[in-house]
Tab-separated table of C-alpha atoms in Angstrom:
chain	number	residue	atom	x	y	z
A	1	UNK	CA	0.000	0.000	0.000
A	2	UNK	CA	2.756	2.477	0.999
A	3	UNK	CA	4.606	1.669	-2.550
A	4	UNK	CA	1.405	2.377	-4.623
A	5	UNK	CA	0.967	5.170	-2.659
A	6	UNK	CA	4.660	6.620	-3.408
A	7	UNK	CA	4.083	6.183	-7.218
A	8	UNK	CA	0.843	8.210	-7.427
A	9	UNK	CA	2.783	10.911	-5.615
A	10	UNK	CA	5.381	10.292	-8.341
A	11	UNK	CA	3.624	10.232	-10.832
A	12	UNK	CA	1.425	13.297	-10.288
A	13	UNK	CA	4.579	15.405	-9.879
A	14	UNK	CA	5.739	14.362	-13.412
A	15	UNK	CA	1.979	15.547	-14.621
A	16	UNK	CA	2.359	18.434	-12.863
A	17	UNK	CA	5.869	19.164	-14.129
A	18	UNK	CA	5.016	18.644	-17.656
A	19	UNK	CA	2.144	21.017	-18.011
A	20	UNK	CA	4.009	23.319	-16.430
A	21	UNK	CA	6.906	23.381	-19.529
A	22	UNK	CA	4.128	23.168	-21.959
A	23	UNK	CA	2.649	26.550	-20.630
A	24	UNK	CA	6.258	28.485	-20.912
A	25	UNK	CA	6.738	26.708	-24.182
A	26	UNK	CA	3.076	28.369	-25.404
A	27	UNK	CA	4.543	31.791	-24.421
A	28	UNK	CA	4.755	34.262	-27.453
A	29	UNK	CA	8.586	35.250	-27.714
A	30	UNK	CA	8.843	39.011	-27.727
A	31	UNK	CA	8.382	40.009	-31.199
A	32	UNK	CA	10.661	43.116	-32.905
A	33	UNK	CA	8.296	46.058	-33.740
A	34	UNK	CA	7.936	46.956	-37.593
A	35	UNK	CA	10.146	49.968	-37.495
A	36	UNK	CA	12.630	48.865	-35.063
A	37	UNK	CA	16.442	49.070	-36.331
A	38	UNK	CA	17.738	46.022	-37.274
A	39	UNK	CA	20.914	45.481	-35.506
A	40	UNK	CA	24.353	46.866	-37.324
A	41	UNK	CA	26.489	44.393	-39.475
A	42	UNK	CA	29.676	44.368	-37.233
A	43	UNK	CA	31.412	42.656	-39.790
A	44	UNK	CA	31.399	45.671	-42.411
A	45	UNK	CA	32.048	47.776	-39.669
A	46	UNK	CA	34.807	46.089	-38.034
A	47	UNK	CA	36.811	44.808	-40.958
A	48	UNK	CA	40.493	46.058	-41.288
A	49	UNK	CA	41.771	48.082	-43.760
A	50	UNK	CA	44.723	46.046	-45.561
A	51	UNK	CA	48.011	46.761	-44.113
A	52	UNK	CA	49.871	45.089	-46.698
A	53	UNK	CA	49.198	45.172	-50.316
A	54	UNK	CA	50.884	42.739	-52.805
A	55	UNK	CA	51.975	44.409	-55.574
A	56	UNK	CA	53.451	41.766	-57.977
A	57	UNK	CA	54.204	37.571	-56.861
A	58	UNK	CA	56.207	37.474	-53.339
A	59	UNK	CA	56.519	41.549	-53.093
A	60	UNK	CA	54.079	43.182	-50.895
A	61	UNK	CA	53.847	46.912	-49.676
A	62	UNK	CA	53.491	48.201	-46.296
A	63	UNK	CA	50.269	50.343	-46.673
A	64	UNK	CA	49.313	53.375	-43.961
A	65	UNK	CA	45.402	53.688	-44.717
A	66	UNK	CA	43.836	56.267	-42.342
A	67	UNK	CA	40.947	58.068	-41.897
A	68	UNK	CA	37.782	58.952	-44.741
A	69	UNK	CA	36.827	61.429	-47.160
A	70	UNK	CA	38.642	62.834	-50.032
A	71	UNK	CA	42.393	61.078	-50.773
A	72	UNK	CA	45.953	62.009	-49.599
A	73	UNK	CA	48.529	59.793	-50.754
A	74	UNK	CA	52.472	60.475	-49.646
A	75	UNK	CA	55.391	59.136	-50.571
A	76	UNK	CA	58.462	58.924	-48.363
A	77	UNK	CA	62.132	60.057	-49.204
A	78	UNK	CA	65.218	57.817	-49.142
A	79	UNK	CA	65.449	55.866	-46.698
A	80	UNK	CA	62.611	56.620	-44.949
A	81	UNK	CA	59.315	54.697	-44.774
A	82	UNK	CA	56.003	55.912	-44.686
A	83	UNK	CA	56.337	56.673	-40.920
A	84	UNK	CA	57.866	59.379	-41.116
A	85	UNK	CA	54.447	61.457	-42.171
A	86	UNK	CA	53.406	60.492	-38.743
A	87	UNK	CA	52.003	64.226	-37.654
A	88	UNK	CA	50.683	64.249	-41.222
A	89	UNK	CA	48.355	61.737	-41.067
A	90	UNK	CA	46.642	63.006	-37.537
A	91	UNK	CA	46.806	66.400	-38.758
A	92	UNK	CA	44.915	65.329	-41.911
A	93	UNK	CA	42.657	62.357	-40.333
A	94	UNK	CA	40.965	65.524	-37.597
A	95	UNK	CA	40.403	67.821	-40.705
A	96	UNK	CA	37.987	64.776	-42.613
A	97	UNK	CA	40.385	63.529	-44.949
A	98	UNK	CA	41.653	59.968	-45.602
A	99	UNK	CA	45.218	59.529	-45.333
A	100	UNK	CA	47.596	56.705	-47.671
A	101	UNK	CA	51.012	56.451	-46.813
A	102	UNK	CA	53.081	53.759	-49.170
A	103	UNK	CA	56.301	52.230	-48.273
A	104	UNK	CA	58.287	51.615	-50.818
A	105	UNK	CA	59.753	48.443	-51.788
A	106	UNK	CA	62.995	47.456	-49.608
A	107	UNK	CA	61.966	50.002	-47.203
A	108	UNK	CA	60.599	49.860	-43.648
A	109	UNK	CA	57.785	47.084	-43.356
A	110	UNK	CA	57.594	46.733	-47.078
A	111	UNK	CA	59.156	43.472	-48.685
A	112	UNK	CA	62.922	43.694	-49.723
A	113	UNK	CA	63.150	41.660	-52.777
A	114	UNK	CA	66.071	41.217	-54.935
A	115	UNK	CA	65.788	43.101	-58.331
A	116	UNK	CA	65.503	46.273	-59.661
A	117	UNK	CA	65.407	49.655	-57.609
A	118	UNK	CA	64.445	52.766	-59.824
A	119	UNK	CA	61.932	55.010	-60.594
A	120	UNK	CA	59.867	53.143	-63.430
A	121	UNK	CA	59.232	50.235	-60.594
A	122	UNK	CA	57.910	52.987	-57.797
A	123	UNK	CA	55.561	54.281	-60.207
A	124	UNK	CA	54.222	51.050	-61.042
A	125	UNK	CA	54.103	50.138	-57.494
A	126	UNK	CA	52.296	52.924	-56.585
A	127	UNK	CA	50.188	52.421	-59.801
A	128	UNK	CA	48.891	48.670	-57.945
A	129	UNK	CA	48.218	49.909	-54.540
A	130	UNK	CA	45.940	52.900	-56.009
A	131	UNK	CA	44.523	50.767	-58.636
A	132	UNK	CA	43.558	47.770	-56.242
A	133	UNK	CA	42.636	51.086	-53.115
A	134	UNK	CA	40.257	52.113	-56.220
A	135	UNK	CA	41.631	55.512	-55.492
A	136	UNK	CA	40.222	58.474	-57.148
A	137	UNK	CA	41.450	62.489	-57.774
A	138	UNK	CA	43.686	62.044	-55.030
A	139	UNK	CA	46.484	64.744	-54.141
A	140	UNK	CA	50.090	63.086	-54.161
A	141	UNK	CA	52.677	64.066	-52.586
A	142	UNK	CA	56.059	62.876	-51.974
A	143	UNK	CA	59.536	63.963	-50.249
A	144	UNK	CA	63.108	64.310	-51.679
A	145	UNK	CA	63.627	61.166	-53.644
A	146	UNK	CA	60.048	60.523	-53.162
A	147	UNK	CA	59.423	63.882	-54.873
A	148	UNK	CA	61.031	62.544	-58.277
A	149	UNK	CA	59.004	59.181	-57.729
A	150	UNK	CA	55.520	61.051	-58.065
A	151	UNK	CA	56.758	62.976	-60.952
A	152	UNK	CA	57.918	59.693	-62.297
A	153	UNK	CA	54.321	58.168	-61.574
A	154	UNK	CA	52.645	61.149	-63.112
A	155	UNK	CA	54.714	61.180	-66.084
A	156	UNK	CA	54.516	57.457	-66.812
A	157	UNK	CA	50.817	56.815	-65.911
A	158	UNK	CA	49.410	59.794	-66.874
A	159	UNK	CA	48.278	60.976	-63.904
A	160	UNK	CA	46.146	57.962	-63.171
A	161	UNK	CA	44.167	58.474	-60.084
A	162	UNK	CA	45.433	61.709	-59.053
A	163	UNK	CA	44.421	65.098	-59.375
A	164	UNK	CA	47.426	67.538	-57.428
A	165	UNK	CA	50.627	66.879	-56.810
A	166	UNK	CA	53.249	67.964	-54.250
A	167	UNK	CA	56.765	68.153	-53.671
A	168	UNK	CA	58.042	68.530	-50.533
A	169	UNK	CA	62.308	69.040	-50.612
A	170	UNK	CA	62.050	67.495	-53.720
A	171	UNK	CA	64.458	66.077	-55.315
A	172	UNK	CA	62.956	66.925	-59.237
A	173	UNK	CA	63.007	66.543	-62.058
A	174	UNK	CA	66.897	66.114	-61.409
A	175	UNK	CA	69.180	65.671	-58.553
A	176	UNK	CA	72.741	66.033	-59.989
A	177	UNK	CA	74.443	68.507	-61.954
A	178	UNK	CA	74.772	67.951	-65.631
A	179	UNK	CA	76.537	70.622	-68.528
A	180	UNK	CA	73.253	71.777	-68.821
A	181	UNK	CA	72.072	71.940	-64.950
A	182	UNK	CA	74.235	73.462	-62.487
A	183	UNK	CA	71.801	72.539	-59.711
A	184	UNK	CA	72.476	69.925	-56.767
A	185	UNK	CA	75.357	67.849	-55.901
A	186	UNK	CA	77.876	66.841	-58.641
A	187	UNK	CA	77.495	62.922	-59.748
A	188	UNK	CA	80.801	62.109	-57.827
A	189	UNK	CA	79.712	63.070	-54.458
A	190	UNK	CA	77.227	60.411	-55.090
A	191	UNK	CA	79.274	58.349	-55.817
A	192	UNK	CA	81.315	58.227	-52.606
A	193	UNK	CA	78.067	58.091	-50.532
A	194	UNK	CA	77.295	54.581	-52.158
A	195	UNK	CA	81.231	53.937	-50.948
A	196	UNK	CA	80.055	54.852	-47.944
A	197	UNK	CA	77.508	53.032	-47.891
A	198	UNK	CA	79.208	49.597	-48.713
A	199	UNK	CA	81.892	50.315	-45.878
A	200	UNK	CA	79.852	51.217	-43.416
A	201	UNK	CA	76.262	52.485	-43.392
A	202	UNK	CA	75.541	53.980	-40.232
A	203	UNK	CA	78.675	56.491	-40.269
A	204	UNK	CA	76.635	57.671	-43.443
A	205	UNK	CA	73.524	57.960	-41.776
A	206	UNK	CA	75.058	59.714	-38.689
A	207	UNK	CA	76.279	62.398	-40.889
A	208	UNK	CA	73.366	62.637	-43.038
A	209	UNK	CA	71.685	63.505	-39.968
A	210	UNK	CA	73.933	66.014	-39.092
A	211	UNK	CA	73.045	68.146	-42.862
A	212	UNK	CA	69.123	67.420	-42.887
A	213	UNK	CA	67.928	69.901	-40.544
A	214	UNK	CA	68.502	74.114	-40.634
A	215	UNK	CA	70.242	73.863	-38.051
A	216	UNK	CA	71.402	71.800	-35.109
A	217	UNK	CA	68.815	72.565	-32.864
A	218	UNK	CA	65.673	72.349	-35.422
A	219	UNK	CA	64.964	68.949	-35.180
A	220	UNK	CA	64.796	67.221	-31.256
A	221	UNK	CA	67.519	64.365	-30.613
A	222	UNK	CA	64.072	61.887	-30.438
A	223	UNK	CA	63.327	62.862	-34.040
A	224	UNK	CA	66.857	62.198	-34.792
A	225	UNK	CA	67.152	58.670	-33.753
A	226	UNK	CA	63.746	57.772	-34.746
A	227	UNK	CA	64.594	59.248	-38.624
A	228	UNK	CA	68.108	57.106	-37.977
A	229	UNK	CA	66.200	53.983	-36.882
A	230	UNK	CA	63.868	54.245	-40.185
A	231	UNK	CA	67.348	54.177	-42.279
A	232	UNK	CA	68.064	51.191	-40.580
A	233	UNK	CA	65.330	49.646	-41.439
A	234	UNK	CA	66.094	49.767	-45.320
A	235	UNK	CA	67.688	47.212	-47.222
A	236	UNK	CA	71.258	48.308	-47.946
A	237	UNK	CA	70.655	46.625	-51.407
A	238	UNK	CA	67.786	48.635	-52.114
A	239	UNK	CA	69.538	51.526	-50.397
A	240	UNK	CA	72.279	51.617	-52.569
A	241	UNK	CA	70.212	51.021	-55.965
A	242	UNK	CA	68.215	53.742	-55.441
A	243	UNK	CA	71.451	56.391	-54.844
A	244	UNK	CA	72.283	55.090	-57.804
A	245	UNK	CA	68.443	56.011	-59.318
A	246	UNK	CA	69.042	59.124	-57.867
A	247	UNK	CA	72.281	59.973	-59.348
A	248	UNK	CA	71.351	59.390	-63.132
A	249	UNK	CA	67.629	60.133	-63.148
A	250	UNK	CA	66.643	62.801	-65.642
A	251	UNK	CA	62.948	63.489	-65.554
A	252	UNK	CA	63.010	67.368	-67.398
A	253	UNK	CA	61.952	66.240	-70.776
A	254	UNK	CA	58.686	64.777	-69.132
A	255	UNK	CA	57.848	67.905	-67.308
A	256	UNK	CA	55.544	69.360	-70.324
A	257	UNK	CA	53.517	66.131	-69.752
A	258	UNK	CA	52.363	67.199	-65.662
A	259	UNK	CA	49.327	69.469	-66.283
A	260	UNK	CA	47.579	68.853	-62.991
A	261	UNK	CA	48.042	71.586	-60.135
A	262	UNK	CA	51.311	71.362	-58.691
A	263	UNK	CA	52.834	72.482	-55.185
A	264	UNK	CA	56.127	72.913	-54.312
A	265	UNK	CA	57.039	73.009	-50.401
A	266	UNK	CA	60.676	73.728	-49.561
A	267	UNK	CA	63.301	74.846	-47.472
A	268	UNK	CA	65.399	77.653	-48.338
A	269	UNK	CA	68.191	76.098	-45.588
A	270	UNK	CA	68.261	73.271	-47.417
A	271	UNK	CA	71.682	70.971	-47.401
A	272	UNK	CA	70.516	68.069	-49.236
A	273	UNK	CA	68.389	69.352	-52.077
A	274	UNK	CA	69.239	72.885	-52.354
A	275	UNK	CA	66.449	75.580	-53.307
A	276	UNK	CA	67.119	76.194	-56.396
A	277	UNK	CA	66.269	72.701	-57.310
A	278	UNK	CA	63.004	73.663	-56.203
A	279	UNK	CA	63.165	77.438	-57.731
A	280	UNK	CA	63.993	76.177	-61.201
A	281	UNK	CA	61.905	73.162	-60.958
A	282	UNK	CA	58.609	75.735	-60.309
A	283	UNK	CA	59.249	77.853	-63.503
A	284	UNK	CA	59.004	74.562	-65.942
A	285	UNK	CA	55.530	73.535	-64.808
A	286	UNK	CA	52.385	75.371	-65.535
A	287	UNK	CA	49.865	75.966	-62.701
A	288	UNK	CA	52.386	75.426	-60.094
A	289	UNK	CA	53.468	77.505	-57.010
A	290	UNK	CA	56.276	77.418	-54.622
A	291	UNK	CA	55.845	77.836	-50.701
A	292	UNK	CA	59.313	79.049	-49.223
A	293	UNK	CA	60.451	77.833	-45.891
A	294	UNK	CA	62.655	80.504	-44.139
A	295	UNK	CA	63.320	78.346	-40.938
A	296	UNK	CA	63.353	74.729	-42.708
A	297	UNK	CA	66.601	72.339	-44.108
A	298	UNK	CA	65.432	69.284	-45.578
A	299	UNK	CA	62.840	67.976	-43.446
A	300	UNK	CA	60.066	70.845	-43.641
A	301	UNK	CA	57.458	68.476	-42.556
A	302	UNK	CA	58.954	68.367	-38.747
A	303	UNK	CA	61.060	71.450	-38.703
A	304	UNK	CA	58.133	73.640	-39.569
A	305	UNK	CA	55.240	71.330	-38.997
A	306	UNK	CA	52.664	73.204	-38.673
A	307	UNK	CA	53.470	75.660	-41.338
A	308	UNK	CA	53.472	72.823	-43.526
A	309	UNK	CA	50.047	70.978	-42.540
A	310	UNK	CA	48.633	74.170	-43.137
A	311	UNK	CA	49.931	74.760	-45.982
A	312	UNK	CA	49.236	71.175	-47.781
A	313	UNK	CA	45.971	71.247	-46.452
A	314	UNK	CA	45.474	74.819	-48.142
A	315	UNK	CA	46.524	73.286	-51.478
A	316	UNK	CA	44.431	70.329	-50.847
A	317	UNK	CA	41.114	72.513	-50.520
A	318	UNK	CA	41.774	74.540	-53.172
């Protein structure tokens, strides 16, 4: 009697526990009202920008993509990688404008391939990145040697992409004297900087960074090192080729060819790529205009920052 008992008891709390999941299973689930927001695709909106863009089989580019809104793209000077626009890019980010920095090839982060180093190859490069960015009317811009490479790239691709161009210390449309050119170092003194170079790199870097600024004082000791460090980081391969770039690289006859605006930012204290360069450069391309820079050598872009920002930024809105 007490068993049967014990199993009716049983039993009714099963019953009783089974219609009572039945009822929450009947419950409505809370339904989403017609013109409530769907919830936001974090996938779109979380997704990287690429930080490394392949630009032909085993060679890929390190890639600075900041920002949105209408396209800056700057090229670094020898040796330098693209970190070296580093106030440029949060200058130009806080005024609504996206920001591409390219590193080129045996440079910095980028890849350091064997092969050829000149100015044809940067333009293509830079033709890849901006092709495969889908880049449009963008203002390019680059420093010293970088300065010849965007000349190069607007020369070769016809301006593909781009809509202004800037120089800043520019080392255009040619960096060594010739009969005809009395501007910039002779080819020789060149030529014992890539001696240098083989014997023993860093002395050469040292004393670069002794010429680059106005003056000893205009550029901090941090700045220094971290402007030596970004040398280091260069292939000496690549680092060598592209003195030698530099050296014989005659772009004049292709300056008839750049009919986009052009800007020309540089310093009259200027060690490495004297003024002049700049001066005579100015007066053999149409719609172009030079911005002096009393209290700059050859690295405007810190010495005189934000003369500079403002400056590019004027050009840009123009």
């Amino acid at each position: 009697m007490k068993t049967t008992h014990l199993n009716y008891i049983k039993t009714a709390a099963l019953v009783c526990t089974l219609l009572l999941l039945n009822a929450c299973n009947k419950q409505e689930a809370p339904t989403t009202p017609p013109n409530a927001e769907k919830p936001a695709d974090r996938s779109a909106a979380s997704a990287g920008r690429e930080e490394f863009i392949e630009v032909e089989k085993n060679v890929k580019l390190h890639v600075t993509d900041v920002g949105d809104g209408k396209v800056v793209v700057l090229i670094p000077g020898w040796p330098f990688s693209d970190a070296m626009y580093d106030y440029q890019y949060q200058e130009l980010v806080d005024k609504g404008y996206r920001v591409i920095g390219i590193t080129m090839r045996g440079f910095g982060q980028s890849g350091k391939p064997y092969g050829k180093y000149n100015y044809d190859v940067f333009a293509d490069d830079i033709k890849v990145v901006l092709d495969k960015l889908d880049i449009k009317d963008a203002t390019l811009g680059g420093h010293s040697m970088g300065g010849g490479i965007v000349l190069n790239y607007v020369i070769r691709h016809n301006a593909a992409h781009v809509s202004k161009l800037a120089f800043f210390g520019g080392a255009t449309p040619l960096f060594t004297q010739r009969p005809d050119y009395s501007f910039g170092p002779k080819k020789e003194n060149i030529d014992g900087m890539i001696s240098q170079l083989k014997a023993d790199r860093t002395v050469l870097y040292e004393g670069l960074d002794k010429i680059f600024g106005a003056s000893a004082t205009s550029i901090s000791p941090g700045i220094r090192k971290w402007f030596y460090d970004m040398s280091m980081e260069a292939s000496p391969y690549a680092v060598t080729q592209c003195l030698i770039a530099l050296r014989d690289t005659d772009l004049r006859s292709g300056l008839s060819k750049v009919t986009i605006p052009v800007l020309f930012l540089h310093g009259t204290k200027d060690n490495v790529v004297p003024f002049a360069i700049a001066e005579n450069a100015q007066k053999s391309i149409k719609n172009s205009r030079l911005v002096r820079f009393e209290n700059s050598g050859h690295e405007l872009f810190v010495e005189e920052r934000v003369k500079f920002n403002t400056e590019l930024l004027k050009f840009i809105e123009e």
